[in-house]
mmCIF file of C-alpha atoms and ligand atoms in Angstrom:
data_model
loop_
_atom_site.group_PDB
_atom_site.id
_atom_site.type_symbol
_atom_site.label_atom_id
_atom_site.label_comp_id
_atom_site.label_asym_id
_atom_site.label_seq_id
_atom_site.Cartn_x
_atom_site.Cartn_y
_atom_site.Cartn_z
ATOM 1 C CA UNK P 1 -80.796 -34.847 -51.404
ATOM 2 C CA UNK P 2 -78.142 -37.069 -53.006
ATOM 3 C CA UNK P 3 -78.153 -40.859 -53.032
ATOM 4 C CA UNK P 4 -75.401 -40.846 -50.382
ATOM 5 C CA UNK P 5 -77.371 -38.553 -48.019
ATOM 6 C CA UNK P 6 -80.378 -40.824 -48.361
ATOM 7 C CA UNK P 7 -78.321 -43.969 -47.829
ATOM 8 C CA UNK P 8 -76.846 -42.560 -44.609
ATOM 9 C CA UNK P 9 -80.268 -41.576 -43.266
ATOM 10 C CA UNK P 10 -81.709 -44.983 -44.163
ATOM 11 C CA UNK P 11 -78.822 -46.754 -42.449
ATOM 12 C CA UNK P 12 -78.891 -44.709 -39.262
ATOM 13 C CA UNK P 13 -82.650 -44.160 -38.825
ATOM 14 C CA UNK P 14 -82.820 -47.226 -36.571
ATOM 15 C CA UNK P 15 -79.148 -47.958 -35.911
ATOM 16 C CA UNK P 16 -78.596 -44.643 -34.154
ATOM 17 C CA UNK P 17 -80.607 -45.936 -31.198
ATOM 18 C CA UNK P 18 -78.062 -48.681 -30.431
ATOM 19 C CA UNK P 19 -75.039 -47.201 -32.206
ATOM 20 C CA UNK P 20 -73.024 -46.123 -29.151
ATOM 21 C CA UNK P 21 -73.672 -49.354 -27.254
ATOM 22 C CA UNK P 22 -72.445 -51.534 -30.130
ATOM 23 C CA UNK P 23 -69.662 -49.448 -31.736
ATOM 24 C CA UNK P 24 -67.711 -49.116 -28.492
ATOM 25 C CA UNK P 25 -66.414 -52.643 -29.139
ATOM 26 C CA UNK P 26 -65.119 -52.211 -32.663
ATOM 27 C CA UNK P 27 -64.489 -48.525 -33.424
ATOM 28 C CA UNK P 28 -61.124 -48.962 -31.728
ATOM 29 C CA UNK P 29 -58.876 -45.969 -31.015
ATOM 30 C CA UNK P 30 -61.434 -43.169 -30.811
ATOM 31 C CA UNK P 31 -60.333 -42.196 -27.291
ATOM 32 C CA UNK P 32 -56.700 -42.362 -28.353
ATOM 33 C CA UNK P 33 -57.496 -39.878 -31.142
ATOM 34 C CA UNK P 34 -59.175 -37.549 -28.628
ATOM 35 C CA UNK P 35 -56.102 -37.730 -26.337
ATOM 36 C CA UNK P 36 -53.768 -37.103 -29.264
ATOM 37 C CA UNK P 37 -55.637 -33.942 -30.325
ATOM 38 C CA UNK P 38 -53.820 -31.858 -27.690
ATOM 39 C CA UNK P 39 -56.181 -28.929 -28.229
ATOM 40 C CA UNK P 40 -54.548 -25.611 -27.216
ATOM 41 C CA UNK P 41 -56.350 -23.552 -24.514
ATOM 42 C CA UNK P 42 -59.390 -21.838 -26.017
ATOM 43 C CA UNK P 43 -58.800 -23.683 -29.307
ATOM 44 C CA UNK P 44 -61.404 -24.832 -31.817
ATOM 45 C CA UNK P 45 -62.073 -28.432 -32.841
ATOM 46 C CA UNK P 46 -64.210 -29.726 -35.723
ATOM 47 C CA UNK P 47 -65.332 -33.331 -36.144
ATOM 48 C CA UNK P 48 -66.450 -34.181 -39.675
ATOM 49 C CA UNK P 49 -69.003 -37.009 -39.586
ATOM 50 C CA UNK P 50 -69.745 -36.612 -35.878
ATOM 51 C CA UNK P 51 -72.477 -39.266 -35.793
ATOM 52 C CA UNK P 52 -74.183 -39.494 -32.400
ATOM 53 C CA UNK P 53 -71.955 -36.783 -30.906
ATOM 54 C CA UNK P 54 -70.133 -39.252 -28.656
ATOM 55 C CA UNK P 55 -66.699 -37.865 -29.567
ATOM 56 C CA UNK P 56 -67.777 -34.217 -29.362
ATOM 57 C CA UNK P 57 -68.982 -34.660 -25.789
ATOM 58 C CA UNK P 58 -65.716 -36.363 -24.820
ATOM 59 C CA UNK P 59 -63.608 -33.651 -26.505
ATOM 60 C CA UNK P 60 -65.528 -30.954 -24.604
ATOM 61 C CA UNK P 61 -64.937 -32.841 -21.323
ATOM 62 C CA UNK P 62 -61.232 -33.400 -21.930
ATOM 63 C CA UNK P 63 -60.508 -29.856 -23.166
ATOM 64 C CA UNK P 64 -62.674 -27.637 -20.932
ATOM 65 C CA UNK P 65 -61.837 -24.376 -22.708
ATOM 66 C CA UNK P 66 -62.196 -25.714 -26.277
ATOM 67 C CA UNK P 67 -64.924 -24.719 -28.732
ATOM 68 C CA UNK P 68 -66.265 -27.877 -30.312
ATOM 69 C CA UNK P 69 -68.051 -28.200 -33.669
ATOM 70 C CA UNK P 70 -69.546 -31.196 -35.454
ATOM 71 C CA UNK P 71 -71.016 -31.726 -38.883
ATOM 72 C CA UNK P 72 -72.744 -34.796 -40.283
ATOM 73 C CA UNK P 73 -74.574 -35.541 -43.504
ATOM 74 C CA UNK P 74 -77.272 -37.568 -41.724
ATOM 75 C CA UNK P 75 -80.141 -35.665 -40.147
ATOM 76 C CA UNK P 76 -81.005 -38.896 -38.309
ATOM 77 C CA UNK P 77 -77.578 -39.041 -36.646
ATOM 78 C CA UNK P 78 -77.813 -35.347 -35.822
ATOM 79 C CA UNK P 79 -81.034 -36.013 -33.865
ATOM 80 C CA UNK P 80 -79.052 -38.307 -31.545
ATOM 81 C CA UNK P 81 -76.119 -35.887 -31.443
ATOM 82 C CA UNK P 82 -78.414 -33.001 -30.411
ATOM 83 C CA UNK P 83 -79.746 -35.060 -27.519
ATOM 84 C CA UNK P 84 -76.250 -36.083 -26.397
ATOM 85 C CA UNK P 85 -74.989 -32.507 -26.570
ATOM 86 C CA UNK P 86 -77.988 -31.145 -24.643
ATOM 87 C CA UNK P 87 -77.139 -33.536 -21.771
ATOM 88 C CA UNK P 88 -73.385 -32.807 -21.838
ATOM 89 C CA UNK P 89 -71.555 -30.684 -19.288
ATOM 90 C CA UNK P 90 -69.870 -28.693 -22.054
ATOM 91 C CA UNK P 91 -73.126 -28.165 -23.980
ATOM 92 C CA UNK P 92 -72.588 -24.400 -24.231
ATOM 93 C CA UNK P 93 -69.340 -24.941 -26.150
ATOM 94 C CA UNK P 94 -70.616 -27.519 -28.667
ATOM 95 C CA UNK P 95 -72.292 -26.636 -31.977
ATOM 96 C CA UNK P 96 -73.781 -28.979 -34.580
ATOM 97 C CA UNK P 97 -74.729 -28.520 -38.222
ATOM 98 C CA UNK P 98 -75.735 -30.644 -41.156
ATOM 99 C CA UNK P 99 -73.117 -30.719 -43.889
ATOM 100 C CA UNK P 100 -71.423 -32.873 -46.481
ATOM 101 C CA UNK P 101 -67.713 -33.413 -45.862
ATOM 102 C CA UNK P 102 -66.849 -32.542 -49.435
ATOM 103 C CA UNK P 103 -68.760 -29.269 -49.677
ATOM 104 C CA UNK P 104 -69.559 -27.909 -46.175
ATOM 105 C CA UNK P 105 -69.181 -24.193 -45.481
ATOM 106 C CA UNK P 106 -68.091 -23.667 -41.864
ATOM 107 C CA UNK P 107 -68.526 -19.923 -42.001
ATOM 108 C CA UNK P 108 -72.186 -20.294 -42.997
ATOM 109 C CA UNK P 109 -72.738 -23.119 -40.495
ATOM 110 C CA UNK P 110 -70.863 -21.778 -37.470
ATOM 111 C CA UNK P 111 -69.436 -18.370 -38.319
ATOM 112 C CA UNK P 112 -65.954 -19.917 -38.057
ATOM 113 C CA UNK P 113 -63.458 -20.103 -40.912
ATOM 114 C CA UNK P 114 -60.499 -21.964 -39.361
ATOM 115 C CA UNK P 115 -60.087 -24.709 -36.761
ATOM 116 C CA UNK P 116 -57.055 -25.635 -34.630
ATOM 117 C CA UNK P 117 -57.948 -29.313 -34.854
ATOM 118 C CA UNK P 118 -60.089 -31.178 -37.395
ATOM 119 C CA UNK P 119 -60.731 -34.894 -37.179
ATOM 120 C CA UNK P 120 -62.420 -37.784 -38.948
ATOM 121 C CA UNK P 121 -63.230 -40.780 -36.759
ATOM 122 C CA UNK P 122 -64.281 -43.854 -38.768
ATOM 123 C CA UNK P 123 -65.811 -41.575 -41.377
ATOM 124 C CA UNK P 124 -63.453 -41.447 -44.367
ATOM 125 C CA UNK P 125 -64.204 -45.143 -44.896
ATOM 126 C CA UNK P 126 -67.854 -44.163 -45.548
ATOM 127 C CA UNK P 127 -67.378 -41.114 -47.765
ATOM 128 C CA UNK P 128 -67.327 -41.977 -51.482
ATOM 129 C CA UNK P 129 -65.095 -38.984 -52.368
ATOM 130 C CA UNK P 130 -62.896 -39.342 -49.291
ATOM 131 C CA UNK P 131 -59.905 -37.639 -50.954
ATOM 132 C CA UNK P 132 -62.157 -34.641 -51.676
ATOM 133 C CA UNK P 133 -63.211 -34.619 -48.015
ATOM 134 C CA UNK P 134 -59.565 -34.587 -46.890
ATOM 135 C CA UNK P 135 -58.752 -31.716 -49.242
ATOM 136 C CA UNK P 136 -61.774 -29.754 -48.006
ATOM 137 C CA UNK P 137 -60.820 -30.260 -44.341
ATOM 138 C CA UNK P 138 -57.277 -29.117 -45.025
ATOM 139 C CA UNK P 139 -58.590 -25.800 -46.383
ATOM 140 C CA UNK P 140 -60.099 -24.961 -43.002
ATOM 141 C CA UNK P 141 -57.083 -25.745 -40.801
ATOM 142 C CA UNK P 142 -55.747 -22.798 -38.823
ATOM 143 C CA UNK P 143 -52.067 -21.891 -39.053
ATOM 144 C CA UNK P 144 -50.208 -24.590 -37.114
ATOM 145 C CA UNK P 145 -53.372 -26.701 -36.947
ATOM 146 C CA UNK P 146 -53.623 -30.481 -37.144
ATOM 147 C CA UNK P 147 -55.829 -32.921 -39.016
ATOM 148 C CA UNK P 148 -56.355 -36.306 -37.306
ATOM 149 C CA UNK P 149 -57.855 -39.513 -38.683
ATOM 150 C CA UNK P 150 -58.716 -42.798 -36.961
ATOM 151 C CA UNK P 151 -60.201 -45.479 -39.182
ATOM 152 C CA UNK P 152 -60.112 -49.131 -40.138
ATOM 153 C CA UNK P 153 -56.673 -50.222 -41.319
ATOM 154 C CA UNK P 154 -55.737 -53.030 -43.674
ATOM 155 C CA UNK P 155 -55.333 -55.721 -40.939
ATOM 156 C CA UNK P 156 -51.854 -56.175 -42.359
ATOM 157 C CA UNK P 157 -50.415 -58.237 -39.462
ATOM 158 C CA UNK P 158 -53.553 -60.147 -38.491
ATOM 159 C CA UNK P 159 -54.095 -63.724 -39.675
ATOM 160 C CA UNK P 160 -54.899 -63.823 -43.413
ATOM 161 C CA UNK P 161 -58.550 -64.852 -43.023
ATOM 162 C CA UNK P 162 -59.426 -61.775 -40.923
ATOM 163 C CA UNK P 163 -59.284 -59.126 -43.650
ATOM 164 C CA UNK P 164 -61.714 -60.703 -46.172
ATOM 165 C CA UNK P 165 -64.176 -61.578 -43.408
ATOM 166 C CA UNK P 166 -64.020 -58.166 -41.748
ATOM 167 C CA UNK P 167 -64.137 -56.236 -45.027
ATOM 168 C CA UNK P 168 -67.139 -58.273 -46.285
ATOM 169 C CA UNK P 169 -68.974 -57.529 -43.044
ATOM 170 C CA UNK P 170 -68.067 -53.821 -43.229
ATOM 171 C CA UNK P 171 -69.370 -53.602 -46.816
ATOM 172 C CA UNK P 172 -72.839 -54.345 -45.431
ATOM 173 C CA UNK P 173 -72.557 -51.009 -43.607
ATOM 174 C CA UNK P 174 -71.185 -49.200 -46.687
ATOM 175 C CA UNK P 175 -67.722 -49.071 -45.103
ATOM 176 C CA UNK P 176 -64.597 -49.440 -47.260
ATOM 177 C CA UNK P 177 -61.261 -49.213 -45.416
ATOM 178 C CA UNK P 178 -59.019 -46.893 -47.459
ATOM 179 C CA UNK P 179 -55.786 -48.637 -48.375
ATOM 180 C CA UNK P 180 -54.444 -45.404 -49.948
ATOM 181 C CA UNK P 181 -54.790 -43.259 -46.799
ATOM 182 C CA UNK P 182 -51.041 -43.070 -46.232
ATOM 183 C CA UNK P 183 -50.336 -41.919 -49.782
ATOM 184 C CA UNK P 184 -53.119 -39.314 -49.452
ATOM 185 C CA UNK P 185 -51.600 -37.949 -46.222
ATOM 186 C CA UNK P 186 -48.137 -37.874 -47.749
ATOM 187 C CA UNK P 187 -49.540 -35.872 -50.652
ATOM 188 C CA UNK P 188 -51.441 -33.450 -48.380
ATOM 189 C CA UNK P 189 -48.287 -32.949 -46.285
ATOM 190 C CA UNK P 190 -46.206 -32.185 -49.382
ATOM 191 C CA UNK P 191 -48.778 -29.668 -50.583
ATOM 192 C CA UNK P 192 -48.937 -27.949 -47.187
ATOM 193 C CA UNK P 193 -45.191 -28.309 -46.549
ATOM 194 C CA UNK P 194 -45.870 -29.857 -43.163
ATOM 195 C CA UNK P 195 -45.251 -33.145 -41.335
ATOM 196 C CA UNK P 196 -47.448 -36.193 -41.196
ATOM 197 C CA UNK P 197 -47.440 -39.230 -38.919
ATOM 198 C CA UNK P 198 -48.807 -42.731 -39.245
ATOM 199 C CA UNK P 199 -49.267 -45.389 -36.572
ATOM 200 C CA UNK P 200 -51.566 -48.321 -36.039
ATOM 201 C CA UNK P 201 -53.180 -50.426 -33.341
ATOM 202 C CA UNK P 202 -54.268 -54.045 -33.211
ATOM 203 C CA UNK P 203 -51.797 -55.226 -35.862
ATOM 204 C CA UNK P 204 -53.337 -52.958 -38.446
ATOM 205 C CA UNK P 205 -56.984 -53.247 -37.319
ATOM 206 C CA UNK P 206 -57.026 -49.464 -36.887
ATOM 207 C CA UNK P 207 -54.888 -46.774 -38.453
ATOM 208 C CA UNK P 208 -54.091 -43.329 -37.027
ATOM 209 C CA UNK P 209 -52.829 -40.478 -39.166
ATOM 210 C CA UNK P 210 -51.967 -36.898 -38.297
ATOM 211 C CA UNK P 211 -51.197 -34.009 -40.581
ATOM 212 C CA UNK P 212 -49.291 -31.078 -39.048
ATOM 213 C CA UNK P 213 -46.732 -31.111 -36.271
ATOM 214 C CA UNK P 214 -48.030 -33.520 -33.611
ATOM 215 C CA UNK P 215 -47.230 -33.736 -29.918
ATOM 216 C CA UNK P 216 -44.668 -36.443 -29.178
ATOM 217 C CA UNK P 217 -46.467 -39.558 -27.892
HETATM 218 C C1 SAM U 1 -69.251 -44.823 -38.678
HETATM 219 S S1 SAM U 1 -70.008 -43.295 -38.319
HETATM 220 C C2 SAM U 1 -68.790 -42.563 -37.227
HETATM 221 C C3 SAM U 1 -69.413 -41.567 -36.285
HETATM 222 C C4 SAM U 1 -68.425 -40.927 -35.310
HETATM 223 N N1 SAM U 1 -67.410 -40.207 -36.014
HETATM 224 C C5 SAM U 1 -67.814 -41.942 -34.380
HETATM 225 O O1 SAM U 1 -66.575 -42.046 -34.301
HETATM 226 O O2 SAM U 1 -68.580 -42.611 -33.658
HETATM 227 C C6 SAM U 1 -69.779 -42.378 -39.804
HETATM 228 C C7 SAM U 1 -70.534 -41.049 -39.822
HETATM 229 O O3 SAM U 1 -70.135 -40.333 -41.000
HETATM 230 C C8 SAM U 1 -71.279 -39.687 -41.526
HETATM 231 N N2 SAM U 1 -71.022 -39.406 -42.947
HETATM 232 C C9 SAM U 1 -70.972 -40.284 -43.978
HETATM 233 N N3 SAM U 1 -70.723 -39.633 -45.127
HETATM 234 C C10 SAM U 1 -70.597 -38.310 -44.816
HETATM 235 C C11 SAM U 1 -70.337 -37.131 -45.584
HETATM 236 N N4 SAM U 1 -70.162 -37.180 -46.905
HETATM 237 N N5 SAM U 1 -70.278 -35.952 -44.934
HETATM 238 C C12 SAM U 1 -70.468 -35.885 -43.593
HETATM 239 N N6 SAM U 1 -70.733 -36.957 -42.826
HETATM 240 C C13 SAM U 1 -70.789 -38.161 -43.425
HETATM 241 C C14 SAM U 1 -72.404 -40.689 -41.292
HETATM 242 O O4 SAM U 1 -73.677 -40.085 -41.368
HETATM 243 C C15 SAM U 1 -72.047 -41.201 -39.900
HETATM 244 O O5 SAM U 1 -72.637 -40.415 -38.906
#
């Protein structure tokens, strides 16, 4: 195990028990991301860093013919995700596996090589090599597929004291909002010769990025 794997397990061993109850108030925009996915009928969706499985269950509910996959580096989080999936209506269409965002092998994990939608929800801000994780995800996008990200923004239009306070608090949870996300998406889009979109909520509290042609909002 790497130091990062161990850190994630240490952090979530206890937190996973109250994670969903607390994060609903500050992981803003997760349901917006799920709505924006616009999964085609019978399409496949992968969440990288699926945590407690909260998003996977909601994706399976919203897109009743979708095949839903989740990977996470933390075996502790995956214990909670397994329980959530077992209780879900769409349980038969959801698969979980342990994997590191920068090196996972979806064919070995799920027998699937390409996904119509891949998303990161408040995960890139926790992955040390987050650019490597983006590149890896892009490799597994199906033709015409989309990559979606929701994460902490730079609080650019909030009062000046908010950013240092929020970022100091987030550091305690090993979270670093990625100021260079837009440049990274621009670069990925150039490489793939596709479109990318950026928008934000809460005056920059959360950022939303999409790679690949998105549905008009
Ligand atoms: C803040 S939680 C977000 C969970 C979920 N996506 C959500 O929206 O509620 C971040 C998750 O990313 C996972 N994670 C961190 N680094 C990872 C990596 N390198 N590969 C895969 N998952 C990772 C953590 O274990 C944790 O479950």
